[in-house]
């Protein structure tokens, strides 16, 4: 081998760099473990522990953790360089947000009332539920049908309006307007992406990931380690409706409240003498639950639920016009919305609206001496259009700072337009009050002492926390979303389930390594020790690369790394078997080693096998999302590093040992004669194999048609929850109980242990909004109440915070039907694309279409049988066998592994065709199959043992994934012997007959 010195230097430097990169993970874990110990020693509440951990880490954020003498690293420095754990290992949230193209179009049209435009939007919305096309294309298509040339997109009532007049005029045709609208839509989605990225970057989780998915208006967001899931969802979907309003003082509203109190009191007094049914019917719209209060005579006027602020002196004039219990705010809103009460407002107050403070405060009620949560009420000077004088688009910058009293506040800087408007508003309201309102909550309503003409102001509140101030600043700085964005797919994993996944995956990982190490030494002796050392170097390189490039390690990613162990072993096995063949022919050790590593020896087979696996990995990476993409990434990295270590590192070590002049046999006394005298007539058995395979395929097709497949929420949409209980629970009983709350019985299955269930429902999956997610989770909680421990609250039931959660939701997945269809379509293209790419590569390498045909038929055979087995047994086997993205990842991996086997055989057939031109093709194929039998059995057996280790000791979430791989690799090994090569023989034989 040439350039040994350069390769040694590269390997050593690469190893040192990998160790350097991994060292940051070691030190980061040390700091975070100290934070956890600190937090747990001070509290046993999950939410409080999370906050204490954050406080501890913030306090050491900039303190030196590593001191190398010439430079130091703080916690903030090393945190950004650690190996990032994914959602399934660390907990957190993975979501895909859909920016509403429909809302953008409505905005661009200035909320057009054109009937054709609005009907086209409605029809496009309906069609999108069952279409893979973009909403914009569907809208253009529907508009063309409905307008039939009677109205154009450039019509002044649609896009030919004032806001777009510089780009669109009424003379433009629809085809000329379309690219302009497409550019506007793309720009709006880009803005939404930047808004979300700005918010997420400051959210405080390690290595967040945000990606724009093509031109679909979808944005992928991954926040591993995020614990406050509700806060995350609110931050992602908040539109940040920042407004600046003039405010009524308590002096201006005092008389109104006294009059309103009398009206409400008389109204309620009159209603109490009416029939109860009449009261309920008449008040239901206005008062909500107030009718119940009437019956118990607990609320008989406005002042029983609202304490008005009435100034007794000049010093008591304030922007706070009243105070109420948080629990009474709905009643106050109902009373103030009554027509008879609104009629009391003077002409200059008729558009007044009443908003609550952003945050309640605790106070002690004198009468009962009990603490209760109170909240302030403000009166906003609104107008007919309810449009604020100044809105959030004038904000240039915002940051969390500390005010003169040391309390957290948000400092804002405005642009030129905002500065002018703010200066005018504050000038006109000197001695009065103005309010800063965010999403209809008042964050501050200070008195204007002097005009503010420099464009700077602040939002503050007496009890505002640093965290709240940071959130507000992030939202304001990012601006407001150009259109509504809602979560169409999400996966939430609690930290407890993540820790379980780490523990189980580490167990399976080390067991798999041990199996491989022991087997290689047992079978190859000293050469096996060298292969094991190369394997350790390979793992060091893999983890070093993942850390250096900021990749996220997921549970399927660990499975991908373990699978590459099998690939690395395969490369060493191919090399060792070729060296053994040369030694058996009487060649010297060094000559045999040189040939074994040469292109004519093992290298061409290794290259072809790894390239085909690499191609499937790339396709999987392109079409996959989330954890599936993580699997593909580690699989690709593993293939590249295993190729390097097998060819170069193993060669260096073997040459070094061989140069010592010691005996080197590449086997042990036990395995010396294994697989040396194999002489199976595979082609003679091919017709029997065809019949067996045809029978299995027929059974699979019948099962797929009758029993069908168990599609997961990935492919059909819905919500799925993994719920843990403190005792064994009957899935059937839970399904019946939940039918009462959801209307239809959800799918309920035992998931892993008997005290854990997987509950899947399609309840209101077509409806959008955070409130729907909260409703479903609330119904699930109430439906399971009798099975949960007494005293368990909804907050404790939800995932998040608890590091060692005993009961409640451990993880949840939500997929809306629209994206489910897209995922299913992408999966189909991924499988088809990989088959086409493999066909073309085999054709390119072997120059005969018969090779490609044999390989592709074998792959179709493998895929059909794996699908068939999943269809036959998903109702019987005691683990999850859903067809989702992870299953597709398994199928593509099976394709890569199966073609790997087939290519090794084809490579030997091609070699024998050249070197033994006098042999019949029948003999060439049989000899090729027999000569590679040792390698095939060795590699397949090792890989299957590794997969069994993961299957038995890995997490519940990847058992189905592992089962698919085990079945696929077993079937793939069979098809390489009895399908691919026999079909190659039969097609070549028929072609030869035709030629003759």
PDB file of N, CA and C in Angstrom, residues 784-859:
ATOM      1  N   UNK A 784     -59.633   8.981  31.177  1.00  0.00           N
ATOM      2  CA  UNK A 784     -58.747   8.039  31.872  1.00  0.00           C
ATOM      3  C   UNK A 784     -58.679   8.284  33.375  1.00  0.00           C
ATOM      4  N   UNK A 785     -59.500   9.222  33.858  1.00  0.00           N
ATOM      5  CA  UNK A 785     -59.409   9.654  35.253  1.00  0.00           C
ATOM      6  C   UNK A 785     -59.519   8.489  36.236  1.00  0.00           C
ATOM      7  N   UNK A 786     -60.437   7.553  35.964  1.00  0.00           N
ATOM      8  CA  UNK A 786     -60.652   6.452  36.899  1.00  0.00           C
ATOM      9  C   UNK A 786     -59.469   5.481  36.954  1.00  0.00           C
ATOM     10  N   UNK A 787     -58.604   5.512  35.918  1.00  0.00           N
ATOM     11  CA  UNK A 787     -57.442   4.623  35.887  1.00  0.00           C
ATOM     12  C   UNK A 787     -56.189   5.284  36.459  1.00  0.00           C
ATOM     13  N   UNK A 788     -56.223   6.611  36.620  1.00  0.00           N
ATOM     14  CA  UNK A 788     -55.063   7.350  37.104  1.00  0.00           C
ATOM     15  C   UNK A 788     -55.088   7.473  38.619  1.00  0.00           C
ATOM     16  N   UNK A 789     -53.927   7.714  39.239  1.00  0.00           N
ATOM     17  CA  UNK A 789     -53.891   7.888  40.693  1.00  0.00           C
ATOM     18  C   UNK A 789     -54.736   9.080  41.129  1.00  0.00           C
ATOM     19  N   UNK A 790     -55.325   9.014  42.284  1.00  0.00           N
ATOM     20  CA  UNK A 790     -56.156  10.094  42.797  1.00  0.00           C
ATOM     21  C   UNK A 790     -55.291  11.340  43.008  1.00  0.00           C
ATOM     22  N   UNK A 791     -55.825  12.480  42.575  1.00  0.00           N
ATOM     23  CA  UNK A 791     -55.099  13.738  42.771  1.00  0.00           C
ATOM     24  C   UNK A 791     -54.225  14.146  41.601  1.00  0.00           C
ATOM     25  N   UNK A 792     -54.104  13.285  40.573  1.00  0.00           N
ATOM     26  CA  UNK A 792     -53.308  13.638  39.395  1.00  0.00           C
ATOM     27  C   UNK A 792     -53.995  14.767  38.630  1.00  0.00           C
ATOM     28  N   UNK A 793     -53.265  15.847  38.371  1.00  0.00           N
ATOM     29  CA  UNK A 793     -53.839  16.993  37.665  1.00  0.00           C
ATOM     30  C   UNK A 793     -53.558  16.890  36.169  1.00  0.00           C
ATOM     31  N   UNK A 794     -54.260  17.728  35.395  1.00  0.00           N
ATOM     32  CA  UNK A 794     -54.060  17.744  33.942  1.00  0.00           C
ATOM     33  C   UNK A 794     -52.630  18.137  33.596  1.00  0.00           C
ATOM     34  N   UNK A 795     -52.071  19.112  34.318  1.00  0.00           N
ATOM     35  CA  UNK A 795     -50.701  19.557  34.056  1.00  0.00           C
ATOM     36  C   UNK A 795     -49.706  18.422  34.295  1.00  0.00           C
ATOM     37  N   UNK A 796     -49.947  17.642  35.345  1.00  0.00           N
ATOM     38  CA  UNK A 796     -49.065  16.508  35.652  1.00  0.00           C
ATOM     39  C   UNK A 796     -49.254  15.382  34.634  1.00  0.00           C
ATOM     40  N   UNK A 797     -50.449  15.292  34.059  1.00  0.00           N
ATOM     41  CA  UNK A 797     -50.767  14.266  33.076  1.00  0.00           C
ATOM     42  C   UNK A 797     -50.058  14.527  31.747  1.00  0.00           C
ATOM     43  N   UNK A 798     -49.901  15.812  31.391  1.00  0.00           N
ATOM     44  CA  UNK A 798     -49.270  16.182  30.125  1.00  0.00           C
ATOM     45  C   UNK A 798     -47.782  15.815  30.127  1.00  0.00           C
ATOM     46  N   UNK A 799     -47.168  15.649  28.927  1.00  0.00           N
ATOM     47  CA  UNK A 799     -45.726  15.374  28.881  1.00  0.00           C
ATOM     48  C   UNK A 799     -44.922  16.633  29.179  1.00  0.00           C
ATOM     49  N   UNK A 800     -43.719  16.448  29.730  1.00  0.00           N
ATOM     50  CA  UNK A 800     -42.842  17.589  29.992  1.00  0.00           C
ATOM     51  C   UNK A 800     -42.477  17.685  31.455  1.00  0.00           C
ATOM     52  N   UNK A 801     -41.375  18.332  31.737  1.00  0.00           N
ATOM     53  CA  UNK A 801     -40.876  18.651  33.074  1.00  0.00           C
ATOM     54  C   UNK A 801     -40.387  17.443  33.860  1.00  0.00           C
ATOM     55  N   UNK A 802     -41.272  16.514  34.190  1.00  0.00           N
ATOM     56  CA  UNK A 802     -40.883  15.421  35.075  1.00  0.00           C
ATOM     57  C   UNK A 802     -39.765  14.583  34.438  1.00  0.00           C
ATOM     58  N   UNK A 803     -38.617  14.503  35.113  1.00  0.00           N
ATOM     59  CA  UNK A 803     -37.500  13.729  34.588  1.00  0.00           C
ATOM     60  C   UNK A 803     -37.657  12.240  34.823  1.00  0.00           C
ATOM     61  N   UNK A 804     -38.470  11.843  35.799  1.00  0.00           N
ATOM     62  CA  UNK A 804     -38.675  10.431  36.088  1.00  0.00           C
ATOM     63  C   UNK A 804     -40.178  10.199  36.256  1.00  0.00           C
ATOM     64  N   UNK A 805     -40.903  10.410  35.187  1.00  0.00           N
ATOM     65  CA  UNK A 805     -42.359  10.379  35.246  1.00  0.00           C
ATOM     66  C   UNK A 805     -42.873   8.956  35.424  1.00  0.00           C
ATOM     67  N   UNK A 806     -43.785   8.793  36.391  1.00  0.00           N
ATOM     68  CA  UNK A 806     -44.318   7.467  36.687  1.00  0.00           C
ATOM     69  C   UNK A 806     -45.637   7.188  35.954  1.00  0.00           C
ATOM     70  N   UNK A 807     -46.458   8.230  35.785  1.00  0.00           N
ATOM     71  CA  UNK A 807     -47.750   8.074  35.115  1.00  0.00           C
ATOM     72  C   UNK A 807     -48.006   9.278  34.212  1.00  0.00           C
ATOM     73  N   UNK A 808     -48.958   9.110  33.279  1.00  0.00           N
ATOM     74  CA  UNK A 808     -49.347  10.214  32.396  1.00  0.00           C
ATOM     75  C   UNK A 808     -48.866  10.008  30.974  1.00  0.00           C
ATOM     76  N   UNK A 809     -48.985  11.064  30.174  1.00  0.00           N
ATOM     77  CA  UNK A 809     -48.587  11.005  28.761  1.00  0.00           C
ATOM     78  C   UNK A 809     -47.061  11.053  28.663  1.00  0.00           C
ATOM     79  N   UNK A 810     -46.497   9.998  28.118  1.00  0.00           N
ATOM     80  CA  UNK A 810     -45.040   9.934  27.958  1.00  0.00           C
ATOM     81  C   UNK A 810     -44.602  10.548  26.621  1.00  0.00           C
ATOM     82  N   UNK A 811     -45.456  10.408  25.614  1.00  0.00           N
ATOM     83  CA  UNK A 811     -45.163  11.012  24.314  1.00  0.00           C
ATOM     84  C   UNK A 811     -46.467  11.149  23.544  1.00  0.00           C
ATOM     85  N   UNK A 812     -46.474  12.050  22.566  1.00  0.00           N
ATOM     86  CA  UNK A 812     -47.671  12.214  21.740  1.00  0.00           C
ATOM     87  C   UNK A 812     -47.263  12.583  20.323  1.00  0.00           C
ATOM     88  N   UNK A 813     -48.100  12.184  19.377  1.00  0.00           N
ATOM     89  CA  UNK A 813     -47.864  12.500  17.969  1.00  0.00           C
ATOM     90  C   UNK A 813     -49.166  13.018  17.376  1.00  0.00           C
ATOM     91  N   UNK A 814     -49.059  14.068  16.570  1.00  0.00           N
ATOM     92  CA  UNK A 814     -50.226  14.596  15.857  1.00  0.00           C
ATOM     93  C   UNK A 814     -49.839  14.767  14.393  1.00  0.00           C
ATOM     94  N   UNK A 815     -50.683  14.243  13.500  1.00  0.00           N
ATOM     95  CA  UNK A 815     -50.467  14.410  12.060  1.00  0.00           C
ATOM     96  C   UNK A 815     -51.812  14.721  11.426  1.00  0.00           C
ATOM     97  N   UNK A 816     -51.908  15.882  10.774  1.00  0.00           N
ATOM     98  CA  UNK A 816     -53.153  16.225  10.089  1.00  0.00           C
ATOM     99  C   UNK A 816     -53.240  15.467   8.760  1.00  0.00           C
ATOM    100  N   UNK A 817     -54.465  15.160   8.299  1.00  0.00           N
ATOM    101  CA  UNK A 817     -54.638  14.340   7.090  1.00  0.00           C
ATOM    102  C   UNK A 817     -53.913  14.882   5.861  1.00  0.00           C
ATOM    103  N   UNK A 818     -53.857  16.208   5.717  1.00  0.00           N
ATOM    104  CA  UNK A 818     -53.222  16.792   4.532  1.00  0.00           C
ATOM    105  C   UNK A 818     -51.766  16.382   4.424  1.00  0.00           C
ATOM    106  N   UNK A 819     -51.037  16.524   5.537  1.00  0.00           N
ATOM    107  CA  UNK A 819     -49.606  16.177   5.488  1.00  0.00           C
ATOM    108  C   UNK A 819     -49.425  14.670   5.517  1.00  0.00           C
ATOM    109  N   UNK A 820     -50.385  13.929   6.097  1.00  0.00           N
ATOM    110  CA  UNK A 820     -50.292  12.470   6.100  1.00  0.00           C
ATOM    111  C   UNK A 820     -50.279  11.934   4.675  1.00  0.00           C
ATOM    112  N   UNK A 821     -51.138  12.495   3.812  1.00  0.00           N
ATOM    113  CA  UNK A 821     -51.155  12.093   2.396  1.00  0.00           C
ATOM    114  C   UNK A 821     -49.816  12.377   1.734  1.00  0.00           C
ATOM    115  N   UNK A 822     -49.247  13.533   2.060  1.00  0.00           N
ATOM    116  CA  UNK A 822     -47.959  13.913   1.477  1.00  0.00           C
ATOM    117  C   UNK A 822     -46.847  12.970   1.933  1.00  0.00           C
ATOM    118  N   UNK A 823     -46.877  12.589   3.233  1.00  0.00           N
ATOM    119  CA  UNK A 823     -45.866  11.676   3.767  1.00  0.00           C
ATOM    120  C   UNK A 823     -45.951  10.322   3.073  1.00  0.00           C
ATOM    121  N   UNK A 824     -47.189   9.850   2.887  1.00  0.00           N
ATOM    122  CA  UNK A 824     -47.388   8.558   2.231  1.00  0.00           C
ATOM    123  C   UNK A 824     -46.880   8.605   0.787  1.00  0.00           C
ATOM    124  N   UNK A 825     -47.191   9.698   0.086  1.00  0.00           N
ATOM    125  CA  UNK A 825     -46.738   9.849  -1.298  1.00  0.00           C
ATOM    126  C   UNK A 825     -45.211   9.888  -1.367  1.00  0.00           C
ATOM    127  N   UNK A 826     -44.597  10.657  -0.459  1.00  0.00           N
ATOM    128  CA  UNK A 826     -43.135  10.756  -0.430  1.00  0.00           C
ATOM    129  C   UNK A 826     -42.500   9.397  -0.159  1.00  0.00           C
ATOM    130  N   UNK A 827     -43.128   8.605   0.704  1.00  0.00           N
ATOM    131  CA  UNK A 827     -42.611   7.265   1.019  1.00  0.00           C
ATOM    132  C   UNK A 827     -42.637   6.375  -0.223  1.00  0.00           C
ATOM    133  N   UNK A 828     -43.748   6.450  -0.971  1.00  0.00           N
ATOM    134  CA  UNK A 828     -43.850   5.672  -2.208  1.00  0.00           C
ATOM    135  C   UNK A 828     -42.773   6.056  -3.206  1.00  0.00           C
ATOM    136  N   UNK A 829     -42.551   7.361  -3.360  1.00  0.00           N
ATOM    137  CA  UNK A 829     -41.511   7.831  -4.271  1.00  0.00           C
ATOM    138  C   UNK A 829     -40.124   7.415  -3.801  1.00  0.00           C
ATOM    139  N   UNK A 830     -39.916   7.389  -2.487  1.00  0.00           N
ATOM    140  CA  UNK A 830     -38.611   7.000  -1.943  1.00  0.00           C
ATOM    141  C   UNK A 830     -38.290   5.556  -2.318  1.00  0.00           C
ATOM    142  N   UNK A 831     -39.278   4.669  -2.156  1.00  0.00           N
ATOM    143  CA  UNK A 831     -39.060   3.250  -2.497  1.00  0.00           C
ATOM    144  C   UNK A 831     -38.848   3.092  -4.002  1.00  0.00           C
ATOM    145  N   UNK A 832     -39.725   3.724  -4.791  1.00  0.00           N
ATOM    146  CA  UNK A 832     -39.611   3.621  -6.248  1.00  0.00           C
ATOM    147  C   UNK A 832     -38.290   4.230  -6.729  1.00  0.00           C
ATOM    148  N   UNK A 833     -37.939   5.392  -6.166  1.00  0.00           N
ATOM    149  CA  UNK A 833     -36.691   6.058  -6.558  1.00  0.00           C
ATOM    150  C   UNK A 833     -35.475   5.212  -6.261  1.00  0.00           C
ATOM    151  N   UNK A 834     -35.466   4.555  -5.108  1.00  0.00           N
ATOM    152  CA  UNK A 834     -34.315   3.734  -4.751  1.00  0.00           C
ATOM    153  C   UNK A 834     -34.195   2.528  -5.692  1.00  0.00           C
ATOM    154  N   UNK A 835     -35.325   1.947  -6.072  1.00  0.00           N
ATOM    155  CA  UNK A 835     -35.298   0.817  -7.003  1.00  0.00           C
ATOM    156  C   UNK A 835     -34.747   1.239  -8.367  1.00  0.00           C
ATOM    157  N   UNK A 836     -35.174   2.419  -8.828  1.00  0.00           N
ATOM    158  CA  UNK A 836     -34.694   2.916 -10.135  1.00  0.00           C
ATOM    159  C   UNK A 836     -33.193   3.193 -10.085  1.00  0.00           C
ATOM    160  N   UNK A 837     -32.748   3.853  -9.015  1.00  0.00           N
ATOM    161  CA  UNK A 837     -31.325   4.189  -8.881  1.00  0.00           C
ATOM    162  C   UNK A 837     -30.474   2.920  -8.815  1.00  0.00           C
ATOM    163  N   UNK A 838     -30.942   1.940  -8.046  1.00  0.00           N
ATOM    164  CA  UNK A 838     -30.198   0.681  -7.935  1.00  0.00           C
ATOM    165  C   UNK A 838     -30.130  -0.020  -9.287  1.00  0.00           C
ATOM    166  N   UNK A 839     -31.254  -0.050 -10.012  1.00  0.00           N
ATOM    167  CA  UNK A 839     -31.292  -0.661 -11.352  1.00  0.00           C
ATOM    168  C   UNK A 839     -30.249  -0.017 -12.266  1.00  0.00           C
ATOM    169  N   UNK A 840     -30.215   1.311 -12.261  1.00  0.00           N
ATOM    170  CA  UNK A 840     -29.287   2.033 -13.146  1.00  0.00           C
ATOM    171  C   UNK A 840     -27.831   1.817 -12.729  1.00  0.00           C
ATOM    172  N   UNK A 841     -27.579   1.769 -11.433  1.00  0.00           N
ATOM    173  CA  UNK A 841     -26.191   1.575 -10.977  1.00  0.00           C
ATOM    174  C   UNK A 841     -25.693   0.185 -11.348  1.00  0.00           C
ATOM    175  N   UNK A 842     -26.531  -0.831 -11.129  1.00  0.00           N
ATOM    176  CA  UNK A 842     -26.133  -2.196 -11.481  1.00  0.00           C
ATOM    177  C   UNK A 842     -25.893  -2.298 -12.987  1.00  0.00           C
ATOM    178  N   UNK A 843     -26.751  -1.642 -13.762  1.00  0.00           N
ATOM    179  CA  UNK A 843     -26.598  -1.646 -15.224  1.00  0.00           C
ATOM    180  C   UNK A 843     -25.280  -0.985 -15.615  1.00  0.00           C
ATOM    181  N   UNK A 844     -24.955   0.120 -14.942  1.00  0.00           N
ATOM    182  CA  UNK A 844     -23.718   0.844 -15.239  1.00  0.00           C
ATOM    183  C   UNK A 844     -22.491   0.012 -14.883  1.00  0.00           C
ATOM    184  N   UNK A 845     -22.527  -0.680 -13.759  1.00  0.00           N
ATOM    185  CA  UNK A 845     -21.363  -1.412 -13.275  1.00  0.00           C
ATOM    186  C   UNK A 845     -21.177  -2.753 -13.981  1.00  0.00           C
ATOM    187  N   UNK A 846     -22.281  -3.438 -14.309  1.00  0.00           N
ATOM    188  CA  UNK A 846     -22.147  -4.786 -14.851  1.00  0.00           C
ATOM    189  C   UNK A 846     -22.427  -4.862 -16.350  1.00  0.00           C
ATOM    190  N   UNK A 847     -22.883  -3.761 -16.926  1.00  0.00           N
ATOM    191  CA  UNK A 847     -23.006  -3.627 -18.375  1.00  0.00           C
ATOM    192  C   UNK A 847     -24.033  -4.556 -19.019  1.00  0.00           C
ATOM    193  N   UNK A 848     -24.809  -5.264 -18.239  1.00  0.00           N
ATOM    194  CA  UNK A 848     -25.847  -6.139 -18.789  1.00  0.00           C
ATOM    195  C   UNK A 848     -27.134  -5.920 -18.018  1.00  0.00           C
ATOM    196  N   UNK A 849     -28.228  -5.744 -18.762  1.00  0.00           N
ATOM    197  CA  UNK A 849     -29.505  -5.488 -18.106  1.00  0.00           C
ATOM    198  C   UNK A 849     -29.999  -6.697 -17.318  1.00  0.00           C
ATOM    199  N   UNK A 850     -29.492  -7.891 -17.654  1.00  0.00           N
ATOM    200  CA  UNK A 850     -29.925  -9.094 -16.935  1.00  0.00           C
ATOM    201  C   UNK A 850     -29.520  -9.037 -15.461  1.00  0.00           C
ATOM    202  N   UNK A 851     -28.357  -8.440 -15.182  1.00  0.00           N
ATOM    203  CA  UNK A 851     -27.925  -8.270 -13.793  1.00  0.00           C
ATOM    204  C   UNK A 851     -28.910  -7.350 -13.056  1.00  0.00           C
ATOM    205  N   UNK A 852     -29.247  -6.241 -13.702  1.00  0.00           N
ATOM    206  CA  UNK A 852     -30.175  -5.289 -13.095  1.00  0.00           C
ATOM    207  C   UNK A 852     -31.537  -5.918 -12.870  1.00  0.00           C
ATOM    208  N   UNK A 853     -32.002  -6.698 -13.854  1.00  0.00           N
ATOM    209  CA  UNK A 853     -33.314  -7.340 -13.732  1.00  0.00           C
ATOM    210  C   UNK A 853     -33.331  -8.313 -12.548  1.00  0.00           C
ATOM    211  N   UNK A 854     -32.293  -9.152 -12.452  1.00  0.00           N
ATOM    212  CA  UNK A 854     -32.216 -10.109 -11.348  1.00  0.00           C
ATOM    213  C   UNK A 854     -32.232  -9.413  -9.998  1.00  0.00           C
ATOM    214  N   UNK A 855     -31.481  -8.308  -9.897  1.00  0.00           N
ATOM    215  CA  UNK A 855     -31.408  -7.564  -8.631  1.00  0.00           C
ATOM    216  C   UNK A 855     -32.748  -6.937  -8.287  1.00  0.00           C
ATOM    217  N   UNK A 856     -33.405  -6.308  -9.265  1.00  0.00           N
ATOM    218  CA  UNK A 856     -34.670  -5.608  -9.004  1.00  0.00           C
ATOM    219  C   UNK A 856     -35.799  -6.579  -8.669  1.00  0.00           C
ATOM    220  N   UNK A 857     -35.857  -7.711  -9.384  1.00  0.00           N
ATOM    221  CA  UNK A 857     -36.892  -8.703  -9.072  1.00  0.00           C
ATOM    222  C   UNK A 857     -36.712  -9.214  -7.643  1.00  0.00           C
ATOM    223  N   UNK A 858     -35.456  -9.441  -7.249  1.00  0.00           N
ATOM    224  CA  UNK A 858     -35.173  -9.899  -5.884  1.00  0.00           C
ATOM    225  C   UNK A 858     -35.611  -8.843  -4.862  1.00  0.00           C
ATOM    226  N   UNK A 859     -35.396  -7.572  -5.178  1.00  0.00           N
ATOM    227  CA  UNK A 859     -35.778  -6.501  -4.248  1.00  0.00           C
ATOM    228  C   UNK A 859     -37.299  -6.392  -4.138  1.00  0.00           C
TER     229      UNK A 859
END
